PDB file of C-alpha atoms in Angstrom:
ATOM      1  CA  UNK Y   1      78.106  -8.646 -26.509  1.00 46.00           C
ATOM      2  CA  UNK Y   2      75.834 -10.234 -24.234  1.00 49.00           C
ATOM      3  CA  UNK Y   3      72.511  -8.750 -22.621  1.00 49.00           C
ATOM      4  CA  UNK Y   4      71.474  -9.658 -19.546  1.00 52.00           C
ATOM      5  CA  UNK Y   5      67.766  -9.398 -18.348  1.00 52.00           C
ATOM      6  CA  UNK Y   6      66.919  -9.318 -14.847  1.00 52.00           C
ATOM      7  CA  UNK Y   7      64.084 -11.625 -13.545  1.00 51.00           C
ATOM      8  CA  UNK Y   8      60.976 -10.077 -13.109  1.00 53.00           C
ATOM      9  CA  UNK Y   9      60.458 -10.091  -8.962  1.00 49.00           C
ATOM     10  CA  UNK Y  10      56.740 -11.568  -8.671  1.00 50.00           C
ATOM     11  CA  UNK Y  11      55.039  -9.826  -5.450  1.00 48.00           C
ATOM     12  CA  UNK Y  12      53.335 -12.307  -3.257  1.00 48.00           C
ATOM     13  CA  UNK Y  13      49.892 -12.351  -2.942  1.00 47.00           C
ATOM     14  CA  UNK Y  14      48.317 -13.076   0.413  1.00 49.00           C
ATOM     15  CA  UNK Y  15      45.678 -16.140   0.193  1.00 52.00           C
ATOM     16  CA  UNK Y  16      44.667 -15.381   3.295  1.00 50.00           C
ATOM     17  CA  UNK Y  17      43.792 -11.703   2.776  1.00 51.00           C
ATOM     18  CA  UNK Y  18      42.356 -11.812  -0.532  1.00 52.00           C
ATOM     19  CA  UNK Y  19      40.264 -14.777   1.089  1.00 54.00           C
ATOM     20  CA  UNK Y  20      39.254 -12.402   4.266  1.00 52.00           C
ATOM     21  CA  UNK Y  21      38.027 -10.023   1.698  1.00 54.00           C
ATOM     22  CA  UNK Y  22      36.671 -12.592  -0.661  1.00 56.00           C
ATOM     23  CA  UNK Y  23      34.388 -13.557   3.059  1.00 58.00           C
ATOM     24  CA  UNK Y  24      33.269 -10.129   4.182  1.00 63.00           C
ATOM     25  CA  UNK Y  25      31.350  -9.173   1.058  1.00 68.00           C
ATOM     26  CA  UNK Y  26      29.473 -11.310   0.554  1.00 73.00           C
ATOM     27  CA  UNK Y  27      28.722 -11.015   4.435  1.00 76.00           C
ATOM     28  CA  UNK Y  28      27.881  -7.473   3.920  1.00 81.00           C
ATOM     29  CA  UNK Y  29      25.035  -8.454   1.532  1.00 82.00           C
ATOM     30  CA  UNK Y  30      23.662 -10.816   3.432  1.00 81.00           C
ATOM     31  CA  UNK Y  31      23.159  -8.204   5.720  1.00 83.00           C
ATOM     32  CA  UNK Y  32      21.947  -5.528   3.718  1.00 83.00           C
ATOM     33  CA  UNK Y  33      19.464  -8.238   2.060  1.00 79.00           C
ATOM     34  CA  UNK Y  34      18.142  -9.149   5.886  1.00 80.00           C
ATOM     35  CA  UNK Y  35      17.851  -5.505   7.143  1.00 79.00           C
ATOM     36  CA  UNK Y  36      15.764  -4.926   3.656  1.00 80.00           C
ATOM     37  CA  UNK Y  37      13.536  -7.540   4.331  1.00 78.00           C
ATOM     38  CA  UNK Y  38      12.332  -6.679   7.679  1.00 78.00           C
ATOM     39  CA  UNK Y  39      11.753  -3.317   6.564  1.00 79.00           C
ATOM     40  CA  UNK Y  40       9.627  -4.216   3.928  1.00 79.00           C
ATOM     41  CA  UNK Y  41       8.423  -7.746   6.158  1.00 81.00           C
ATOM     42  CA  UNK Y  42       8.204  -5.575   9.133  1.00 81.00           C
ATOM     43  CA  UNK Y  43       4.532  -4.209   8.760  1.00 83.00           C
ATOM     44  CA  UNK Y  44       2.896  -7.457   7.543  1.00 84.00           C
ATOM     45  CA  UNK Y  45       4.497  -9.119  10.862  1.00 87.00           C
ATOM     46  CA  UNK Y  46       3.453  -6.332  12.547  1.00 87.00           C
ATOM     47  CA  UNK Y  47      -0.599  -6.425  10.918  1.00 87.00           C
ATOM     48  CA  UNK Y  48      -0.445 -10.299  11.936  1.00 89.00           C
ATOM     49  CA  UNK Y  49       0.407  -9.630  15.801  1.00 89.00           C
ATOM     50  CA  UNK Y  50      -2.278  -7.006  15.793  1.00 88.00           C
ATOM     51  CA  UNK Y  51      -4.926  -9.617  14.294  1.00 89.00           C
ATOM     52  CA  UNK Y  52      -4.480 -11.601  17.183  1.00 89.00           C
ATOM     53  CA  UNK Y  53      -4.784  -9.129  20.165  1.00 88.00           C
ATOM     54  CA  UNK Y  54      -7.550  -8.102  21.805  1.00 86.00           C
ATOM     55  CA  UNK Y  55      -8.605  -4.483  21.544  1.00 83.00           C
ATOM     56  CA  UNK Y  56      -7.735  -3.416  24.999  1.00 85.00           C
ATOM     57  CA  UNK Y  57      -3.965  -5.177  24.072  1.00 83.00           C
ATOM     58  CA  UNK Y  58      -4.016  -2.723  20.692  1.00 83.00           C
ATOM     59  CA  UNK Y  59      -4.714   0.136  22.759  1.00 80.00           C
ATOM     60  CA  UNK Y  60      -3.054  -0.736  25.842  1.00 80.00           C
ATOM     61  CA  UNK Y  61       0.076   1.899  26.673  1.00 78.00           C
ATOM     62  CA  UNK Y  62       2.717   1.076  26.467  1.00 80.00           C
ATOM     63  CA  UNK Y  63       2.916  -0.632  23.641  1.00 78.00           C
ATOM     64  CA  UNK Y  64       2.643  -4.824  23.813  1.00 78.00           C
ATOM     65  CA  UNK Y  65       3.976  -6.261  20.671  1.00 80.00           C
ATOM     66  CA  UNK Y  66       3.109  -9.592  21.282  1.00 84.00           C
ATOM     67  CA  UNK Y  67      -0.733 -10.483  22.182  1.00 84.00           C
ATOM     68  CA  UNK Y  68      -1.275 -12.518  25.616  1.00 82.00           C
ATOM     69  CA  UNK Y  69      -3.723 -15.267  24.335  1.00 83.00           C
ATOM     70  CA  UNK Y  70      -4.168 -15.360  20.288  1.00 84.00           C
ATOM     71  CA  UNK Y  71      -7.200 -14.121  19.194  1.00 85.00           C
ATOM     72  CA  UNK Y  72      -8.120 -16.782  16.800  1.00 89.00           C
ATOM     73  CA  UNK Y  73     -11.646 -15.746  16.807  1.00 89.00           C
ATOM     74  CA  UNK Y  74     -10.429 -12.266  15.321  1.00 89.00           C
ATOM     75  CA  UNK Y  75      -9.983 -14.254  11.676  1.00 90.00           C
ATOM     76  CA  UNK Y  76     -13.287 -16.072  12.038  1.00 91.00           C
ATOM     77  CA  UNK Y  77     -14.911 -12.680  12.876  1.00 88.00           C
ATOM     78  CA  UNK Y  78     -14.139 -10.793  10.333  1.00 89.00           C
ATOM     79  CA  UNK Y  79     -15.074 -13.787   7.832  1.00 90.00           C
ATOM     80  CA  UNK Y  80     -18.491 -13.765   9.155  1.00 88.00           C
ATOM     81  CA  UNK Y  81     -19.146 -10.023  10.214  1.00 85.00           C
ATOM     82  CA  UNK Y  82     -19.533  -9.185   7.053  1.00 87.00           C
ATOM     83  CA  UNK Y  83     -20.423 -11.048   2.927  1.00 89.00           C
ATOM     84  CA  UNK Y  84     -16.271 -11.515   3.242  1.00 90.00           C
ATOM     85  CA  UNK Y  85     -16.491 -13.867   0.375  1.00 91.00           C
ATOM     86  CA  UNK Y  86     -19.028 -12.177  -1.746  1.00 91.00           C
ATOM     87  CA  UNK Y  87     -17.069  -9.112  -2.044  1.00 92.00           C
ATOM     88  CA  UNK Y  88     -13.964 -10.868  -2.436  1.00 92.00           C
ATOM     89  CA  UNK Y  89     -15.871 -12.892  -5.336  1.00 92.00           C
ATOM     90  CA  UNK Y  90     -16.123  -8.628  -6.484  1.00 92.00           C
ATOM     91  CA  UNK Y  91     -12.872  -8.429  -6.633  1.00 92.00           C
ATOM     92  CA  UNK Y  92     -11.501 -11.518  -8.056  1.00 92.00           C
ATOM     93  CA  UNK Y  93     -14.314 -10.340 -11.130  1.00 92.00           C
ATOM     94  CA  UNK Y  94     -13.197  -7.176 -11.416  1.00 93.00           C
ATOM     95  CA  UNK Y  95      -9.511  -7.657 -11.261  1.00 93.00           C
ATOM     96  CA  UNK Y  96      -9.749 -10.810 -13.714  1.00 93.00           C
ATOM     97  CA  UNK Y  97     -11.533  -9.080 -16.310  1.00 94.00           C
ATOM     98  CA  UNK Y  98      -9.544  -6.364 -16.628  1.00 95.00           C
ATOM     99  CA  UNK Y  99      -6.011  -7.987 -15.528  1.00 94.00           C
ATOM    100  CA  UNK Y 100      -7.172 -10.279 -19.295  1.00 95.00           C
ATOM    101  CA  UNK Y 101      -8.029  -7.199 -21.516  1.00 96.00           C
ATOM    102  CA  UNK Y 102      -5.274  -4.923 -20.494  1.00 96.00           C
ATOM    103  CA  UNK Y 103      -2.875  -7.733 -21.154  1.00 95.00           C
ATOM    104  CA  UNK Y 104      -4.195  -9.056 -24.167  1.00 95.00           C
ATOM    105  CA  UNK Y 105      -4.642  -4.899 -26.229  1.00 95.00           C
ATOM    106  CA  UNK Y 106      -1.199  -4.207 -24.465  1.00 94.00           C
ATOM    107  CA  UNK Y 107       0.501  -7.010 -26.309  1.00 94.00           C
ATOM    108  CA  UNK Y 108      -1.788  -6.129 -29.659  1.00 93.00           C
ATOM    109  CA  UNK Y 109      -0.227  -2.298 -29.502  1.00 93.00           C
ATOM    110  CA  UNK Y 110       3.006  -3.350 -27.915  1.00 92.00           C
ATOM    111  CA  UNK Y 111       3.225  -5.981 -31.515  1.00 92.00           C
ATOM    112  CA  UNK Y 112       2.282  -3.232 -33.612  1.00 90.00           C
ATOM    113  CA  UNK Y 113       5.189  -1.174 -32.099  1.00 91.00           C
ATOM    114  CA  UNK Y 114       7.623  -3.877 -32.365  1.00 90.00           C
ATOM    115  CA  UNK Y 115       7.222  -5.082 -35.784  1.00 87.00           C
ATOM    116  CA  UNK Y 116       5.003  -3.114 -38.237  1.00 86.00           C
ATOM    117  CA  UNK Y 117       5.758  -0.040 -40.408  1.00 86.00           C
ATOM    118  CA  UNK Y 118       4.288   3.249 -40.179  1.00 85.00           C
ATOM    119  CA  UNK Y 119       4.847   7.185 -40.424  1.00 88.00           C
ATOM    120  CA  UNK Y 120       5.398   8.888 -36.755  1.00 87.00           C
ATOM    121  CA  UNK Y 121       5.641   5.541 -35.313  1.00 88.00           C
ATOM    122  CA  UNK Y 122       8.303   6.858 -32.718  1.00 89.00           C
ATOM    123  CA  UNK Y 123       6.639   9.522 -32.186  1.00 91.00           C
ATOM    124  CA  UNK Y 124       3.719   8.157 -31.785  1.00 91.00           C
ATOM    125  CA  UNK Y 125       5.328   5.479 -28.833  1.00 90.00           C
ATOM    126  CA  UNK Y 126       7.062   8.484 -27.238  1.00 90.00           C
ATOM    127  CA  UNK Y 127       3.708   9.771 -26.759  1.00 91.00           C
ATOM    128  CA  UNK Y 128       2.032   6.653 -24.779  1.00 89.00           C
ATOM    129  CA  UNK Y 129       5.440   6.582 -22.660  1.00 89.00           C
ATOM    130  CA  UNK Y 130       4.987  10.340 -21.660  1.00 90.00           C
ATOM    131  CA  UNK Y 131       1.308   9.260 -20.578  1.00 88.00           C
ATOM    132  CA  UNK Y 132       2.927   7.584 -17.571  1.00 87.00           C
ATOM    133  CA  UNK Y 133       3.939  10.532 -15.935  1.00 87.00           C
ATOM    134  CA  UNK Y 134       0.342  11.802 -15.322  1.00 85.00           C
ATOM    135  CA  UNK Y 135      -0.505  10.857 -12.158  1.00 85.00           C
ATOM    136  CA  UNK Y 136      -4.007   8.638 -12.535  1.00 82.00           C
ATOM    137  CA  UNK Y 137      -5.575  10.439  -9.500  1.00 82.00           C
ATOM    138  CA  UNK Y 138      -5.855  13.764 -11.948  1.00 85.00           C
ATOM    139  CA  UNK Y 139      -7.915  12.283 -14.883  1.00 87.00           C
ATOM    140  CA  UNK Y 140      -9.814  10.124 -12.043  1.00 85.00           C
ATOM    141  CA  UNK Y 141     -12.237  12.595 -11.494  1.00 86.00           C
ATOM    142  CA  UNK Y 142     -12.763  13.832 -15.315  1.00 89.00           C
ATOM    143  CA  UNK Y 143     -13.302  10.154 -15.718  1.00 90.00           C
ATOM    144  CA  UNK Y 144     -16.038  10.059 -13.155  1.00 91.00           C
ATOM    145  CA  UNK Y 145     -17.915  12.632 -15.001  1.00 91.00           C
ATOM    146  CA  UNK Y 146     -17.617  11.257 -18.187  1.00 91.00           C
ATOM    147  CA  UNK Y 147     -18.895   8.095 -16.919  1.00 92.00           C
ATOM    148  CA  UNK Y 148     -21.687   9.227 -14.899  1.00 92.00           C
ATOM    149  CA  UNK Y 149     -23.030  10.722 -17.540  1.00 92.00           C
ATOM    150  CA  UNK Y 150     -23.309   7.866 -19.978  1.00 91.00           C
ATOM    151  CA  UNK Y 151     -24.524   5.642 -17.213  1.00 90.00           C
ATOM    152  CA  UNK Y 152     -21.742   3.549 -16.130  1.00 90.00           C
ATOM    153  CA  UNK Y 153     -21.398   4.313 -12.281  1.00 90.00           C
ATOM    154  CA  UNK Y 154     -22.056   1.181 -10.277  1.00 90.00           C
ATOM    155  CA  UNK Y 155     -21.060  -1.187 -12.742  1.00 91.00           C
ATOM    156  CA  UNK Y 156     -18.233  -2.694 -13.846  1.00 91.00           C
ATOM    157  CA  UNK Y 157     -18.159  -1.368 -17.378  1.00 93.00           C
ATOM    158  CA  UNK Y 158     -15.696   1.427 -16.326  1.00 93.00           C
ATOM    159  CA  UNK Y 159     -12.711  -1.372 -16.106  1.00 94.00           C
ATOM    160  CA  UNK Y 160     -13.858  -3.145 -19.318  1.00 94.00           C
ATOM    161  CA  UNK Y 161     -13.057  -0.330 -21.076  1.00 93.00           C
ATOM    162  CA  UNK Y 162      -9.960   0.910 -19.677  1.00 93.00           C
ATOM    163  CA  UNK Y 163      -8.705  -2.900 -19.963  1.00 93.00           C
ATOM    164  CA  UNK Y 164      -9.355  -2.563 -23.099  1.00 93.00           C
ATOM    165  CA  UNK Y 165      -7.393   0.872 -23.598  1.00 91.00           C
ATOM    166  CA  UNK Y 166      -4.364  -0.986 -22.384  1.00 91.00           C
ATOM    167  CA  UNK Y 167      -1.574  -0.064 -20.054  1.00 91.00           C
ATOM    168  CA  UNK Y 168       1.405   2.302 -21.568  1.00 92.00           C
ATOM    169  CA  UNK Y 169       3.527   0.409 -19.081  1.00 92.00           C
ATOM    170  CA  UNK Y 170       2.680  -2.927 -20.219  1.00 93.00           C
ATOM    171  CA  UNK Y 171       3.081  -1.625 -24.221  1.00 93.00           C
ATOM    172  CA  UNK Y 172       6.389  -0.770 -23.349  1.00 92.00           C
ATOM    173  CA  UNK Y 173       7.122  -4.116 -21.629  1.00 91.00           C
ATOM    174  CA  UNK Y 174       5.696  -6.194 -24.632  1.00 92.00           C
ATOM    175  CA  UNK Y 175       7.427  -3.483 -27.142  1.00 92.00           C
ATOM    176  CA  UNK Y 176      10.870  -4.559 -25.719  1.00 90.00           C
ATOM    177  CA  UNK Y 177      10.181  -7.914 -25.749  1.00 90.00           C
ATOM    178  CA  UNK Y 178       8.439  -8.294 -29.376  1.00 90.00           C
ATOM    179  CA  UNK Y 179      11.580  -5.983 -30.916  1.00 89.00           C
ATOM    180  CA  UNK Y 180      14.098  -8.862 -29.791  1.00 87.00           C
ATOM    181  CA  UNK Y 181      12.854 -11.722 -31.462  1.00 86.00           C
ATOM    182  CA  UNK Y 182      14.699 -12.654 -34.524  1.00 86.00           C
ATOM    183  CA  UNK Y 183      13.454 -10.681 -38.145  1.00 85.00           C
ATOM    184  CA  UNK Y 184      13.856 -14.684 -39.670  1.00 85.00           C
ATOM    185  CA  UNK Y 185      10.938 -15.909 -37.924  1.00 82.00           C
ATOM    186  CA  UNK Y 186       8.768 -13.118 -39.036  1.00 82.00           C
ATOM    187  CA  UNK Y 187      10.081 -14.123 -42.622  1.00 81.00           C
ATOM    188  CA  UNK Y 188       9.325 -17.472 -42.242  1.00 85.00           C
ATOM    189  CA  UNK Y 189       5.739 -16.786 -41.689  1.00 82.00           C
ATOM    190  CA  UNK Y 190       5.290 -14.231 -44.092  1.00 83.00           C
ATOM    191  CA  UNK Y 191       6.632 -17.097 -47.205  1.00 83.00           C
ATOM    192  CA  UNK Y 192       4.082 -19.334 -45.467  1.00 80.00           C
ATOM    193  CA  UNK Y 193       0.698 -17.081 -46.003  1.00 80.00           C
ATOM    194  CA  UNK Y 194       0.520 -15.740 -42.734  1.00 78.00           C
ATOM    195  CA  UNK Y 195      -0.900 -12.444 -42.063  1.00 82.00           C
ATOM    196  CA  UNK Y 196      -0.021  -9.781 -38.956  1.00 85.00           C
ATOM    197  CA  UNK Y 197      -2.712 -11.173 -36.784  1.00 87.00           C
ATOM    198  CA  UNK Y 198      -1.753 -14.625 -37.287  1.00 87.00           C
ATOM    199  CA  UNK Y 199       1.466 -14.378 -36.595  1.00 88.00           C
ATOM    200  CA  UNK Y 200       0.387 -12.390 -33.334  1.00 88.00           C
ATOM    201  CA  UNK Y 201      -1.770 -15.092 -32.101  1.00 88.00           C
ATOM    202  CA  UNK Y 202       0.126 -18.344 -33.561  1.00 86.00           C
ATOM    203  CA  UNK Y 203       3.946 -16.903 -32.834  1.00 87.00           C
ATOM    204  CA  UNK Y 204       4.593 -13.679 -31.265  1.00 89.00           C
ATOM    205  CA  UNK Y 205       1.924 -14.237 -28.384  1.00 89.00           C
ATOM    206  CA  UNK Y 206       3.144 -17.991 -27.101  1.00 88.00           C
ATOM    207  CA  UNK Y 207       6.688 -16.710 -27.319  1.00 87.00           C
ATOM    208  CA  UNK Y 208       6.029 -13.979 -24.901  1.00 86.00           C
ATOM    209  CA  UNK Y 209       4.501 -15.858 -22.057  1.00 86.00           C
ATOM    210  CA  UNK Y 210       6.427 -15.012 -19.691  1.00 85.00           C
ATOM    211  CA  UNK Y 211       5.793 -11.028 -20.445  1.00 89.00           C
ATOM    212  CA  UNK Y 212       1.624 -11.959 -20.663  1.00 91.00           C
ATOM    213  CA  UNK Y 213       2.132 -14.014 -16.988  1.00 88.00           C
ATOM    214  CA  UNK Y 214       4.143 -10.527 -15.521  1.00 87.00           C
ATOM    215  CA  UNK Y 215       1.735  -8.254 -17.163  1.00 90.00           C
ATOM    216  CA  UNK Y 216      -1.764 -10.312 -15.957  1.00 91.00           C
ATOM    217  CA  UNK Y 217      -0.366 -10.641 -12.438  1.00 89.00           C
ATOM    218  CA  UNK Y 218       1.028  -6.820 -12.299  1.00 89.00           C
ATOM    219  CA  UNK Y 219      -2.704  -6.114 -13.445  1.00 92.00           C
ATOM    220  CA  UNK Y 220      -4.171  -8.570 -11.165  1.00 92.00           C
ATOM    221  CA  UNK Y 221      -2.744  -7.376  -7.929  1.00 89.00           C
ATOM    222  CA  UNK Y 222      -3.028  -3.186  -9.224  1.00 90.00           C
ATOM    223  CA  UNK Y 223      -6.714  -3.864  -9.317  1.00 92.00           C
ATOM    224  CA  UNK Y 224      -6.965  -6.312  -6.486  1.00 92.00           C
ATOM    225  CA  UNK Y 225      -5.063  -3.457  -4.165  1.00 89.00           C
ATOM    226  CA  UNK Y 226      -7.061  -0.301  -5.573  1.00 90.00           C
ATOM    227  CA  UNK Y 227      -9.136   1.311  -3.161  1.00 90.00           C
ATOM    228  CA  UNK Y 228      -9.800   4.614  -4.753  1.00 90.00           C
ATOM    229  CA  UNK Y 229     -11.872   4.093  -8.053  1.00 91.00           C
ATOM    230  CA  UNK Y 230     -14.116   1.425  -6.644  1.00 92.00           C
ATOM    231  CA  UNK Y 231     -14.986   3.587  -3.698  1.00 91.00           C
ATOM    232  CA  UNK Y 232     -15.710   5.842  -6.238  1.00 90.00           C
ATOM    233  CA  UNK Y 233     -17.580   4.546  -9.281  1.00 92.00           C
ATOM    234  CA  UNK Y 234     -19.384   1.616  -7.323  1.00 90.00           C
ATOM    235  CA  UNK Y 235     -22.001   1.496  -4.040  1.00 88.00           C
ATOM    236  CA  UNK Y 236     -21.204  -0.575  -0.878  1.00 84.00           C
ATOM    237  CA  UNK Y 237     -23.278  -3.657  -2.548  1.00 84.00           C
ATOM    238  CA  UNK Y 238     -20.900  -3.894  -5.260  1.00 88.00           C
ATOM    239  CA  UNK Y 239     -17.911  -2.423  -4.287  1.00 90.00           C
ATOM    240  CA  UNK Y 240     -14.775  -4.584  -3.556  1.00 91.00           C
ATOM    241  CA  UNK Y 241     -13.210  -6.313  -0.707  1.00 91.00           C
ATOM    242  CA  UNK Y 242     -10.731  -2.896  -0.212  1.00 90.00           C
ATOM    243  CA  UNK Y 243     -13.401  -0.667   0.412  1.00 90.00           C
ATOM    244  CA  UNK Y 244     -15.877  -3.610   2.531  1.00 90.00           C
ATOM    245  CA  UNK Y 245     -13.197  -4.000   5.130  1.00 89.00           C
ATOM    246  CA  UNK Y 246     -12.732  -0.429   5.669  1.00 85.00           C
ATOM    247  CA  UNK Y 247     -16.788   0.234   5.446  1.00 81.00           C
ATOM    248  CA  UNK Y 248     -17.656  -2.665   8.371  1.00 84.00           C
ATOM    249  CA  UNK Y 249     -16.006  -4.552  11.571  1.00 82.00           C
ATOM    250  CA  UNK Y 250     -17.816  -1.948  13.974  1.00 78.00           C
ATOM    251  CA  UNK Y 251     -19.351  -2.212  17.129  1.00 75.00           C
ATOM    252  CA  UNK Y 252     -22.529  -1.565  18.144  1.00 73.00           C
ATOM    253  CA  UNK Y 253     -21.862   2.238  18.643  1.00 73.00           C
ATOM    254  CA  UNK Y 254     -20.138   2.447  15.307  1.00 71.00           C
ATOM    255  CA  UNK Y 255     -16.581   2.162  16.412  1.00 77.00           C
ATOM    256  CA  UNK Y 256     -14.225   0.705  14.037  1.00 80.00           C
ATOM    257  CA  UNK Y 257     -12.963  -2.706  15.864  1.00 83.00           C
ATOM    258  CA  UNK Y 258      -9.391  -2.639  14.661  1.00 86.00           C
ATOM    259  CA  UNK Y 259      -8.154  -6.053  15.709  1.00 88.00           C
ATOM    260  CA  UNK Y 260     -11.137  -7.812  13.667  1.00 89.00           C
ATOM    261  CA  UNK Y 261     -10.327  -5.256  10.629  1.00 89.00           C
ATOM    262  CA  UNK Y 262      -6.427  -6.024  10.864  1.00 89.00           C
ATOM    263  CA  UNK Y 263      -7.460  -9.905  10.376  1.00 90.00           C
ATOM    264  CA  UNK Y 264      -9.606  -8.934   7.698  1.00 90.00           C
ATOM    265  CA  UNK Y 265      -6.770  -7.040   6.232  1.00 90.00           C
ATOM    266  CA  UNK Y 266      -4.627 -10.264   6.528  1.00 90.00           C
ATOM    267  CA  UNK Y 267      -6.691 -12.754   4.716  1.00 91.00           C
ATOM    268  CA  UNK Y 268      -7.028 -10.147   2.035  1.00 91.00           C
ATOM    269  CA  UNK Y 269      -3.074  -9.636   1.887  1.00 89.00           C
ATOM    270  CA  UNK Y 270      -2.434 -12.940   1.668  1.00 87.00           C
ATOM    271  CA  UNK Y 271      -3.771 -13.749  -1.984  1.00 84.00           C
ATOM    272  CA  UNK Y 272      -1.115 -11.376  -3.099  1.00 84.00           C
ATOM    273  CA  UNK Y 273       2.051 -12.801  -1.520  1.00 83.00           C
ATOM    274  CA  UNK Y 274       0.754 -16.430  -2.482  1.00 84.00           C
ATOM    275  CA  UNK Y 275       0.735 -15.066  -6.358  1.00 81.00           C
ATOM    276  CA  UNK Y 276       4.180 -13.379  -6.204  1.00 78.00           C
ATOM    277  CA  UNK Y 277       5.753 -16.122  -4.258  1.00 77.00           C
ATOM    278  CA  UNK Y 278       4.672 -18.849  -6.905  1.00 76.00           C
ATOM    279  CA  UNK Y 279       5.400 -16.527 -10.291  1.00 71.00           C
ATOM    280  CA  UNK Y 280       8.538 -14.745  -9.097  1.00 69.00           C
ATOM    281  CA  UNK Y 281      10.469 -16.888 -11.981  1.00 68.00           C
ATOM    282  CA  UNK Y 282       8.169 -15.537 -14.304  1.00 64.00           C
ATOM    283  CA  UNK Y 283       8.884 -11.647 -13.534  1.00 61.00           C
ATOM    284  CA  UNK Y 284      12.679 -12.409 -13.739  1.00 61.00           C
ATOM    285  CA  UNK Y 285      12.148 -14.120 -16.925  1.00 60.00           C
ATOM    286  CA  UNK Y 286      10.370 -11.242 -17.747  1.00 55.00           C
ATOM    287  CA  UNK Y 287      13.236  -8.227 -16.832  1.00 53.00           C
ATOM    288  CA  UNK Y 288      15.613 -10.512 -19.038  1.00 53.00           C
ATOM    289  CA  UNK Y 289      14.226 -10.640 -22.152  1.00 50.00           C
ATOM    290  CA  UNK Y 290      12.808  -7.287 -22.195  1.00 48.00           C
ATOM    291  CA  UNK Y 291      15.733  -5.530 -21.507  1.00 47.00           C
ATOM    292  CA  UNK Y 292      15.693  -1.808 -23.008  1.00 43.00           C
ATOM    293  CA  UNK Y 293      16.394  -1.704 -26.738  1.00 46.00           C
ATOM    294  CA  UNK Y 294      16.106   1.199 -29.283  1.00 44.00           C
TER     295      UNK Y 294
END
């Protein structure tokens, strides 16, 4: 007795269709990826045509988007109406300092997380995450008063010490990325005489540079961008570039020029984009290797 099998029937696949669909996705993201970036492009193009008017073309009805003759002299206006450089020297200062303490005790309590042993440790970490979702603006003002009253409005000591409180964010980042490297290495050290805060400095630290580049830049441009605590806790003479370019460019009647304040605006933008175009790599680097692990 003989069986007999049928041949499977193979359906044919269309090249050309799975190709046309293979084409149009990748098409479709393109597109989503160039409607997303003028959104978020939009307003800085829109800040750089409004440098270059005059300020009868910014208030002119309707609306001219781009300026008749560029106003050139805008940028070297706003350079010179005001100590430009001097208070952006304020800000690099303050943002430096702190951007270096806040990464530095981040990493030192985001190590201690990782790899030592100790009684309510989770606990202890769930607590600095559940910091994050108190808004800063509501312990601002308690902050002013404690401050104020130990004589440290108008300086700069108020950063120092909150660099040196470090950042629940950045523990968290460092956390992650301390609790993946291999237990072996650790090992290694320990057999060799080294203590914890060796093996911080000499192994854990230089392995983590690309978390310590993310977390001084993050830090860097937070500060460099905050308006409200240095409008706050320091005077006009010390205060940063945020506050200066919203505290001069008026005229002679004390009317805010706005096409002389955009330009100042611009030049103090630009610092920023020039950082994150040059250390992107390092903020992807960054997301990979401190993915979220228990």
């Amino acid at each position: 007795m003989t069986v007999t099998t049928r041949p499977r029937v193979q359906r044919a696949v269309s090249p050309t269709g799975r190709t046309a669909k293979n084409r149009r996705r990748p098409a479709t993201i393109y597109i989503l990826i160039l409607a997303l970036s003028v959104f978020f492009v939009g307003p800085f193009l829109w800040l750089v045509l409004a440098a270059l008017k005059t300020p009868e073309e910014w208030a002119s009805l309707p609306i001219s988007i781009w300026p008749e003759h560029a106003q050139w002299s805008n940028f070297f206006a706003a350079l010179t109406d005001m100590n430009f450089l001097g208070y952006a020297g304020n800000s690099m200062i303050l943002a430096t300092v702190y951007s270096v303490l806040v990464t530095l005790s981040s990493a030192a309590v985001g190590f201690g997380f990782a790899r030592l042993t100790a009684p309510g440790k989770k606990a202890l970490f769930v607590v600095v995450l559940s910091t994050m979702m108190i808004p800063q603006i509501l312990t601002l003002l308690p902050t002013y008063v404690l401050f104020s009253r130990i004589g440290m409005v108008n300086t700069y000591w108020p950063w120092v010490l909150w660099g040196m409180a470090a950042s629940p964010y950045l523990v968290f980042l460092f956390r992650q990325f301390f609790a993946a490297i291999p237990r072996e290495l650790e090992d290694a050290a320990i057999i060799d005489g080294a203590g914890w805060l060796r093996m911080f400095f000499t192994i854990f630290l230089p392995l983590s540079r690309p978390v310590l580049i993310t977390s001084f830049l993050l830090s860097f441009t937070g500060t460099w961008g905050d308006y409200i605590a240095p409008a706050l806790f320091l005077d006009l003479d010390r205060t940063t570039l945020a506050v200066a370019i919203t505290a001069w460019y008026q005229d002679p009647h004390g009317n805010v020029i706005p096409t002389v304040q955009a330009a100042g605006a611009v030049m103090y933008i630009i610092p920023v984009l020039l950082i994150f175009f040059f250390a992107q790599r390092y903020f992807i680097r960054s997301a990979v290797g401190s993915g979220v692990k228990g």
